[in-house]
XYZ file of C-alpha atoms in Angstrom:
563
model
C -11.609 15.134 21.695
C -14.274 12.815 20.286
C -17.527 14.772 19.938
C -19.913 12.262 18.446
C -20.169 8.919 16.735
C -22.636 7.883 14.032
C -22.779 4.126 13.330
C -24.865 2.527 10.576
C -25.290 -1.192 9.864
C -22.330 -2.431 11.897
C -22.978 -6.018 13.120
C -26.079 -5.805 15.377
C -26.228 -2.004 15.277
C -28.704 -0.692 12.711
C -28.210 2.993 13.485
C -26.642 4.615 16.506
C -25.823 8.235 17.234
C -24.064 9.153 20.435
C -22.473 12.356 21.690
C -19.519 12.604 24.034
C -18.101 15.295 26.284
C -14.788 15.625 28.057
C -14.027 13.605 31.165
C -14.581 9.944 32.041
C -17.154 7.828 30.119
C -17.994 4.194 30.829
C -19.899 1.640 28.785
C -21.472 -1.311 30.558
C -23.916 -4.026 29.574
C -24.618 -7.704 29.677
C -22.119 -10.058 28.069
C -22.961 -10.230 24.360
C -24.983 -7.006 24.392
C -22.664 -5.400 21.843
C -20.019 -3.448 23.766
C -17.256 -4.913 21.614
C -19.243 -3.964 18.474
C -19.024 -0.303 19.430
C -15.260 -0.632 19.929
C -15.033 -2.434 16.563
C -16.929 0.459 14.964
C -14.509 2.971 16.483
C -11.512 0.944 15.308
C -13.092 0.758 11.851
C -13.446 4.527 11.445
C -9.911 4.988 12.807
C -8.524 2.892 9.940
C -8.042 -0.569 11.416
C -8.443 -3.661 9.240
C -12.011 -4.771 8.625
C -13.810 -7.428 6.607
C -17.320 -7.801 5.245
C -18.444 -9.745 8.332
C -18.665 -6.360 10.046
C -21.651 -5.385 7.864
C -25.077 -5.990 9.408
C -26.843 -9.002 7.890
C -29.061 -7.973 4.987
C -27.320 -4.626 4.411
C -25.315 -3.589 1.377
C -22.870 -1.369 3.240
C -21.798 -0.215 6.674
C -20.530 3.210 7.685
C -19.137 5.009 10.702
C -18.653 8.759 11.115
C -16.692 10.290 13.983
C -16.383 14.009 14.738
C -13.474 15.440 16.744
C -12.639 18.823 18.190
C -9.055 19.495 17.069
C -8.733 23.117 18.152
C -5.875 22.302 20.531
C -4.319 19.544 18.402
C -1.507 21.359 16.576
C -0.113 18.151 15.043
C -3.412 17.269 13.366
C -3.913 20.833 12.147
C -0.436 20.803 10.616
C -1.016 17.410 8.977
C -4.287 18.590 7.443
C -2.484 21.636 6.069
C 0.256 19.473 4.537
C -2.359 17.164 2.993
C -4.348 20.071 1.573
C -7.494 19.101 3.514
C -9.718 22.028 4.416
C -10.783 22.557 8.022
C -13.794 24.593 9.190
C -13.615 27.629 11.477
C -14.877 25.621 14.457
C -11.958 23.158 14.063
C -14.239 20.111 13.890
C -12.663 17.196 12.064
C -14.946 14.514 10.608
C -13.630 11.049 9.782
C -15.900 8.826 7.661
C -15.431 5.285 6.458
C -17.736 3.028 4.456
C -17.466 -0.679 3.701
C -19.564 -2.279 0.937
C -20.641 -5.894 0.662
C -18.167 -6.236 -2.225
C -15.329 -5.457 0.186
C -14.657 -1.937 -1.143
C -13.677 0.570 1.540
C -14.056 4.359 1.141
C -12.373 6.781 3.555
C -12.991 10.506 3.914
C -11.508 13.259 6.053
C -13.704 16.378 6.117
C -15.450 14.944 3.044
C -12.115 14.637 1.172
C -11.344 11.172 -0.169
C -8.151 9.731 1.342
C -6.489 6.332 1.363
C -6.536 4.077 4.403
C -2.964 4.835 5.463
C -3.692 8.585 5.479
C -6.813 8.039 7.579
C -4.820 5.973 10.052
C -1.946 8.470 10.238
C -4.457 11.181 11.207
C -6.425 9.024 13.648
C -3.228 7.976 15.430
C -2.971 11.583 16.634
C -6.593 11.623 17.813
C -7.327 8.378 19.666
C -5.420 5.611 21.424
C -7.413 2.374 21.728
C -6.364 -0.279 24.221
C -7.870 -3.607 23.101
C -9.112 -6.417 25.316
C -6.022 -8.580 24.987
C -3.384 -5.938 24.294
C -1.898 -6.240 27.777
C -0.795 -9.779 26.859
C 1.692 -8.232 24.441
C 3.729 -7.129 27.469
C 4.627 -10.777 28.000
C 6.335 -10.930 24.597
C 9.887 -9.707 24.938
C 10.064 -8.557 21.312
C 7.443 -5.859 22.027
C 9.412 -4.231 24.846
C 11.566 -2.177 22.497
C 8.411 -0.600 21.055
C 7.091 0.239 24.548
C 10.397 1.831 25.509
C 10.675 3.884 22.325
C 7.089 5.105 22.548
C 7.905 6.658 25.938
C 10.314 9.145 24.335
C 9.265 10.685 21.028
C 12.664 12.385 20.780
C 14.012 8.983 19.720
C 12.070 9.170 16.437
C 14.776 10.907 14.329
C 17.400 8.353 15.395
C 14.960 5.466 14.848
C 14.129 6.769 11.362
C 17.823 7.117 10.529
C 18.582 3.555 11.674
C 15.551 2.195 9.805
C 16.465 3.954 6.550
C 20.073 2.785 6.751
C 18.883 -0.766 7.426
C 16.695 -0.627 4.308
C 19.639 0.640 2.277
C 21.932 -2.097 3.597
C 19.304 -4.741 2.780
C 18.908 -3.325 -0.740
C 22.684 -3.414 -1.381
C 22.922 -6.973 -0.043
C 20.130 -7.973 -2.409
C 22.016 -6.472 -5.355
C 25.243 -8.164 -4.343
C 23.564 -11.541 -3.851
C 21.284 -11.576 -6.877
C 22.886 -9.260 -9.416
C 26.263 -10.949 -9.845
C 27.429 -14.283 -11.243
C 30.375 -16.341 -10.110
C 33.545 -15.716 -12.100
C 33.135 -19.020 -13.974
C 29.502 -18.235 -14.811
C 30.423 -14.672 -15.803
C 33.101 -15.833 -18.279
C 30.767 -18.463 -19.723
C 28.055 -15.871 -20.186
C 30.459 -13.383 -21.746
C 31.598 -16.008 -24.261
C 28.016 -16.747 -25.324
C 27.097 -13.054 -25.560
C 30.220 -12.296 -27.582
C 29.281 -15.019 -30.115
C 25.699 -13.769 -30.385
C 26.761 -10.128 -30.763
C 29.218 -10.982 -33.553
C 26.711 -13.202 -35.357
C 24.018 -10.483 -35.401
C 26.393 -7.579 -36.063
C 28.036 -9.339 -39.013
C 24.635 -9.753 -40.679
C 24.262 -5.946 -40.907
C 20.496 -6.195 -40.798
C 18.252 -3.384 -42.006
C 14.732 -3.058 -40.573
C 12.875 -3.154 -43.948
C 15.156 -5.381 -45.984
C 13.271 -8.655 -45.519
C 10.182 -7.299 -47.314
C 12.357 -5.981 -50.152
C 14.156 -9.314 -50.444
C 10.864 -11.221 -50.512
C 9.732 -9.024 -53.412
C 13.002 -9.575 -55.286
C 12.682 -13.321 -54.771
C 9.173 -13.363 -56.191
C 10.278 -11.468 -59.308
C 13.428 -13.488 -59.960
C 11.674 -16.801 -59.344
C 9.057 -15.909 -61.984
C 11.359 -14.325 -64.604
C 10.200 -16.400 -67.546
C 6.540 -15.743 -66.805
C 7.169 -12.027 -66.379
C 9.152 -11.657 -69.653
C 6.500 -13.583 -71.593
C 3.680 -11.482 -70.158
C 5.449 -8.174 -70.906
C 6.328 -9.126 -74.497
C 2.846 -10.481 -75.260
C 1.031 -7.490 -73.761
C 3.295 -5.023 -75.626
C 2.724 -6.853 -78.918
C -1.043 -6.828 -78.467
C -1.038 -3.138 -77.637
C 1.210 -1.623 -80.359
C 3.570 -3.964 -82.136
C 1.757 -4.555 -85.490
C -1.006 -3.325 -87.840
C -3.714 -5.146 -85.868
C -2.639 -3.887 -82.432
C -5.044 -2.207 -80.047
C -3.487 1.225 -80.490
C -3.672 0.989 -84.321
C -7.368 -0.002 -84.261
C -8.241 2.693 -81.683
C -6.445 5.289 -83.776
C -8.449 4.245 -86.849
C -11.729 4.479 -84.970
C -10.703 7.891 -83.597
C -10.070 9.210 -87.090
C -13.563 8.121 -88.175
C -15.226 9.885 -85.230
C -13.128 13.017 -85.721
C -14.635 13.291 -89.268
C -18.097 13.837 -87.749
C -17.301 15.540 -84.420
C -18.362 18.950 -85.740
C -21.814 17.694 -86.648
C -23.106 17.021 -83.104
C -22.090 17.713 -79.532
C -22.188 14.056 -78.515
C -19.825 13.095 -81.388
C -17.359 15.656 -80.139
C -17.595 14.233 -76.601
C -16.923 10.713 -77.871
C -13.950 12.006 -79.836
C -12.436 13.566 -76.694
C -12.957 10.435 -74.675
C -11.378 8.271 -77.370
C -8.366 10.573 -77.463
C -7.965 10.152 -73.694
C -8.139 6.368 -74.012
C -5.638 6.359 -76.866
C -3.073 8.504 -75.038
C -3.519 6.553 -71.810
C -3.070 3.238 -73.596
C -0.096 4.650 -75.452
C 1.507 5.594 -72.132
C 0.860 2.109 -70.743
C 2.442 0.524 -73.822
C 5.483 2.758 -73.411
C 5.808 1.739 -69.734
C 5.537 -1.967 -70.577
C 8.173 -1.497 -73.296
C 10.506 0.079 -70.781
C 9.941 -2.730 -68.248
C 10.502 -5.340 -70.954
C 13.726 -3.752 -72.180
C 15.129 -3.226 -68.684
C 14.232 -6.634 -67.254
C 17.295 -8.776 -66.749
C 17.333 -12.238 -65.248
C 20.480 -12.888 -63.192
C 20.838 -16.409 -61.688
C 23.613 -15.177 -59.362
C 21.349 -12.442 -57.970
C 18.634 -15.028 -57.291
C 21.123 -17.197 -55.403
C 22.325 -14.187 -53.371
C 18.749 -13.213 -52.431
C 17.922 -16.770 -51.380
C 21.119 -16.989 -49.312
C 20.387 -13.640 -47.593
C 16.840 -14.651 -46.735
C 18.068 -17.997 -45.407
C 20.487 -16.148 -43.086
C 17.744 -13.835 -41.854
C 15.418 -16.784 -41.199
C 18.162 -18.528 -39.212
C 18.658 -15.419 -37.056
C 14.891 -15.136 -36.570
C 14.693 -18.708 -35.296
C 17.443 -17.994 -32.793
C 16.828 -14.418 -31.682
C 13.333 -13.199 -32.567
C 10.340 -13.426 -34.849
C 11.298 -10.417 -36.952
C 14.303 -8.248 -37.831
C 12.978 -5.668 -35.360
C 12.951 -8.320 -32.583
C 16.494 -9.419 -33.516
C 17.772 -5.839 -33.326
C 16.042 -5.317 -29.953
C 17.631 -8.533 -28.682
C 20.971 -7.269 -29.971
C 20.602 -4.053 -27.932
C 19.868 -6.041 -24.784
C 22.806 -8.420 -25.092
C 25.200 -5.579 -25.899
C 24.020 -3.850 -22.710
C 24.351 -7.067 -20.700
C 27.804 -7.680 -22.148
C 28.941 -4.183 -21.144
C 27.469 -4.631 -17.643
C 29.243 -7.949 -17.184
C 32.512 -6.397 -18.333
C 31.946 -3.651 -15.744
C 30.497 -5.969 -13.060
C 33.732 -6.245 -11.098
C 33.889 -2.466 -10.866
C 30.196 -2.266 -9.952
C 30.656 -4.932 -7.276
C 33.530 -2.929 -5.797
C 31.391 0.230 -5.799
C 28.487 -1.575 -4.130
C 30.777 -3.130 -1.546
C 32.265 0.285 -0.815
C 28.757 1.747 -0.473
C 27.772 -1.147 1.818
C 30.793 -0.599 4.035
C 29.941 3.096 4.328
C 26.276 2.365 5.123
C 27.226 -0.208 7.762
C 29.638 2.277 9.312
C 26.923 4.963 9.436
C 24.396 2.415 10.709
C 26.669 1.410 13.585
C 27.203 5.062 14.521
C 23.478 5.825 14.507
C 22.594 2.540 16.240
C 25.123 3.279 18.998
C 23.629 6.747 19.486
C 20.172 5.154 19.600
C 21.326 2.634 22.204
C 22.745 5.414 24.390
C 19.508 7.354 24.017
C 17.541 4.253 24.975
C 19.683 3.751 28.068
C 18.886 7.322 29.141
C 15.229 6.819 28.273
C 15.112 3.558 30.237
C 16.102 5.407 33.417
C 13.318 7.936 32.883
C 10.843 5.133 32.124
C 11.935 3.199 35.199
C 11.215 6.034 37.628
C 8.035 7.127 35.842
C 6.608 3.587 35.708
C 7.389 2.852 39.353
C 5.509 6.033 40.279
C 2.547 4.917 38.175
C 2.601 1.422 39.716
C 2.585 2.906 43.213
C -0.575 4.810 42.300
C -2.031 1.490 41.156
C -1.398 -0.343 44.436
C 1.928 -1.927 43.469
C 4.072 0.209 45.780
C 6.525 -2.620 46.511
C 7.406 -3.070 42.868
C 10.865 -2.738 41.345
C 11.312 -2.282 37.615
C 14.387 -2.460 35.426
C 15.037 -2.223 31.685
C 17.697 -4.645 30.515
C 19.453 -3.434 27.366
C 21.770 -5.959 25.737
C 23.758 -5.503 22.517
C 23.085 -7.943 19.706
C 25.897 -10.037 18.272
C 28.460 -8.225 16.125
C 27.417 -7.354 12.555
C 23.767 -8.132 13.315
C 21.655 -5.427 11.739
C 17.942 -4.999 12.518
C 15.446 -2.245 11.657
C 15.343 -1.320 15.367
C 19.077 -1.086 15.949
C 21.655 -3.329 17.581
C 20.159 -3.672 21.045
C 17.715 -6.065 22.667
C 15.272 -4.755 25.276
C 13.706 -6.748 28.093
C 11.558 -5.509 30.979
C 12.249 -6.998 34.409
C 9.916 -6.664 37.402
C 9.602 -7.603 41.025
C 6.235 -7.098 42.734
C 7.435 -7.903 46.261
C 9.980 -6.191 48.468
C 13.320 -7.979 48.648
C 12.679 -10.130 45.581
C 15.013 -9.817 42.581
C 13.612 -8.505 39.308
C 12.706 -11.179 36.758
C 11.189 -11.248 33.242
C 7.555 -10.107 33.293
C 6.148 -13.434 32.093
C 7.628 -15.152 35.148
C 6.340 -12.858 37.875
C 3.063 -11.094 37.009
C -0.520 -12.220 37.507
C -3.395 -11.252 35.232
C -4.466 -8.372 37.465
C -0.922 -7.096 37.797
C -0.471 -7.272 34.049
C -3.576 -5.105 33.503
C -2.247 -2.498 35.937
C 1.226 -2.518 34.368
C -0.340 -1.977 30.933
C -2.475 0.859 32.317
C 0.677 2.423 33.734
C 2.418 2.134 30.367
C -0.605 3.524 28.554
C -0.761 6.499 30.883
C 2.876 7.253 30.061
C 2.469 6.625 26.332
C -0.647 8.721 25.802
C 1.048 12.093 26.101
C -0.484 14.371 23.466
C -3.297 11.969 22.466
C -6.571 13.717 23.441
C -8.805 10.614 23.612
C -8.058 7.180 25.019
C -10.360 4.147 24.890
C -9.926 1.197 27.229
C -11.708 -2.010 26.268
C -11.888 -4.009 29.511
C -8.660 -2.731 31.103
C -10.085 -4.226 34.332
C -9.366 -7.808 33.239
C -8.181 -9.942 36.171
C -8.733 -7.351 38.915
C -11.351 -6.896 41.627
C -11.941 -5.472 45.094
C -9.694 -2.689 46.304
C -7.442 -2.899 43.261
C -10.458 -2.202 41.050
C -11.028 0.987 43.030
C -7.367 1.939 42.591
C -7.586 1.393 38.816
C -10.789 3.428 38.726
C -9.049 6.315 40.460
C -6.190 6.118 37.940
C -8.667 6.254 35.040
C -10.372 9.201 36.713
C -7.010 10.925 37.082
C -6.238 10.364 33.386
C -9.653 11.790 32.441
C -8.705 15.135 33.998
C -6.068 15.551 31.260
C -7.765 13.793 28.355
C -11.065 12.242 27.364
C -11.467 8.630 28.555
C -13.909 5.982 27.277
C -13.864 2.672 29.122
C -15.731 -0.613 28.660
C -15.952 -2.197 32.110
C -17.613 -4.977 34.127
C -16.623 -3.558 37.512
C -18.926 -1.395 39.676
C -15.944 0.356 41.289
C -14.862 1.713 37.894
C -18.369 2.370 36.543
C -19.246 4.421 39.634
C -16.393 6.870 39.022
C -17.428 7.913 35.523
C -18.725 11.339 34.612
C -20.972 9.767 31.960
C -22.435 6.264 31.949
C -23.795 4.532 28.824
C -25.630 1.226 28.803
C -25.332 -1.164 25.861
C -28.436 -3.312 25.422
C -29.473 -6.081 23.050
C -33.099 -6.081 21.876
C -35.195 -8.499 19.827
C -38.152 -7.426 17.666
C -39.870 -9.097 14.713
C -37.272 -11.822 14.632
C -34.350 -9.348 14.450
C -31.711 -8.615 17.071
C -30.196 -5.153 17.469
C -27.793 -3.473 19.872
C -28.495 -0.007 21.233
C -26.684 2.481 23.434
C -28.357 4.895 25.824
C -27.247 7.459 28.346
C -28.234 6.591 31.926
C -29.623 9.056 34.393
C -28.693 8.912 38.061
C -31.322 6.382 39.112
C -30.658 4.177 36.083
C -26.927 4.233 36.895
C -27.653 2.989 40.402
C -29.641 0.034 39.076
C -27.001 -0.759 36.444
C -24.194 -0.691 39.036
C -26.295 -2.989 41.225
C -26.703 -5.361 38.258
C -22.938 -5.381 37.724
C -22.599 -6.365 41.376
C -24.731 -9.407 40.586
C -28.006 -8.176 42.044
C -31.511 -8.481 40.634
C -34.005 -5.634 40.178
C -35.760 -6.635 43.401
C -32.602 -6.693 45.521
C -33.126 -3.474 47.479
C -30.040 -4.009 49.623
C -27.778 -4.234 46.548
C -29.454 -1.172 45.034
C -28.828 0.797 48.222
C -25.220 -0.423 48.209
C -24.858 0.783 44.616
C -26.321 4.169 45.582
C -23.826 4.516 48.423
C -20.936 3.484 46.140
C -21.911 6.093 43.568
C -22.311 8.803 46.245
C -19.006 7.889 47.889
C -16.957 7.899 44.701
C -18.496 11.155 43.545
C -17.855 12.759 46.903
C -14.187 11.758 46.643
C -13.965 13.380 43.203
C -16.041 16.440 44.217
C -18.886 15.582 41.839
C -22.595 15.833 42.319
C -25.164 13.210 41.355
């Protein structure tokens, strides 16, 4: 049950707090006062789609908070447990949703952040909202299957099975249609892949060899320069009497003669020895490089040829040896898959056949279950329609099989509701026989059957197209529903407003150039004047006010209420 609602910065509502009880609540007000805004706010916190236009002009964000008593709602309690959302000892559930001017939406359940789908899955077990134009959906034949299925929740396992099998069949079809080439295309592709695989494999590429080959090429291309530099440097270092090593050795001997005379001379002697030995080691290394260096024209040609082959492969298959090897892995895998594609196609086709067989079995069971459900719906709906002043009505559910091998997410049957509102007349499709007022009553009858287990139901102008005695009949039906669950109803009819346990008035006010909508609870005298206004009377019309008083007293006497 909805306990209270806290609305901030939604359209014309700056801030609104309202508390609810059990029973029958009505909301009335002038056209444009903001009744639909309150319904929009409720839909918003329940997880329906919303855009930034919902935010009050000049505000950065809008928010709605709704509190529910879920003590008797075992399904919600179980869902909260599965989601790991804590619940207080009083079993009060609080749904909160915010919308910023940037379009960002934040949802919370008991102050725990949740995504929008989670919020909606919880709210679906708390409230059923009937929108202003929802009854028009009854005229669309494609919606009838949903109405029928919603009457019997025991159909859910079969529906889920059919839906899952349909998804699997669609997935396999997609693989069969997009994952396989024609035989001619397959052979052409295999031929190309085979050539590419052989070309790359025969090259026997190594990941680091290009850098090594580039270094070899640089050395071999500059052989004469390298040999000249090595020979010259070795000669200057140690190859004759005037070499660097000879002169350093002579200088060292001179310093060694005086190293015992002063500490600094000894230090210079040590440093000169280090230089001499280091330079001697360098000269030895250069000598080794000079003696081992060998220029081989054939090796240069081989290196150039190898690099040319690598560059050719890079142009064709990737910007580096690593990329070429990665490409090689992919085409080898594709080649293997194409070789095995016939076998894979056979496996997929076998799996498809099995899924279609299982789908047909489950769909047939679902059709039989729907046929049984349609009989229950037929009798239950006729009983509801009698309560709503349509006691001459006949109702049938036409269930027709779809064409062979036609698979849909809902099964293999087509549902259509047929109705006759007059005795002796044959049943016909709804869109051919019902008026606007009849359509509203039929939807109310469906809603009353669908709402089993939902503790709160909101009707936004369910009275569309009705008046007079029929309005009284609809009011009594809403009152009857409110004995089993909480009812909130937006109405323009005095017959319905007079039957409510609680009456709220939605008003639009202007102050300082700003327009706001407010909601207030009416006392008995205020209700009388509001009902008179709905009748079309003015404040000074005493006769209409007295009529409204009598209407309120009469309806409350019928329902054993006091005013």
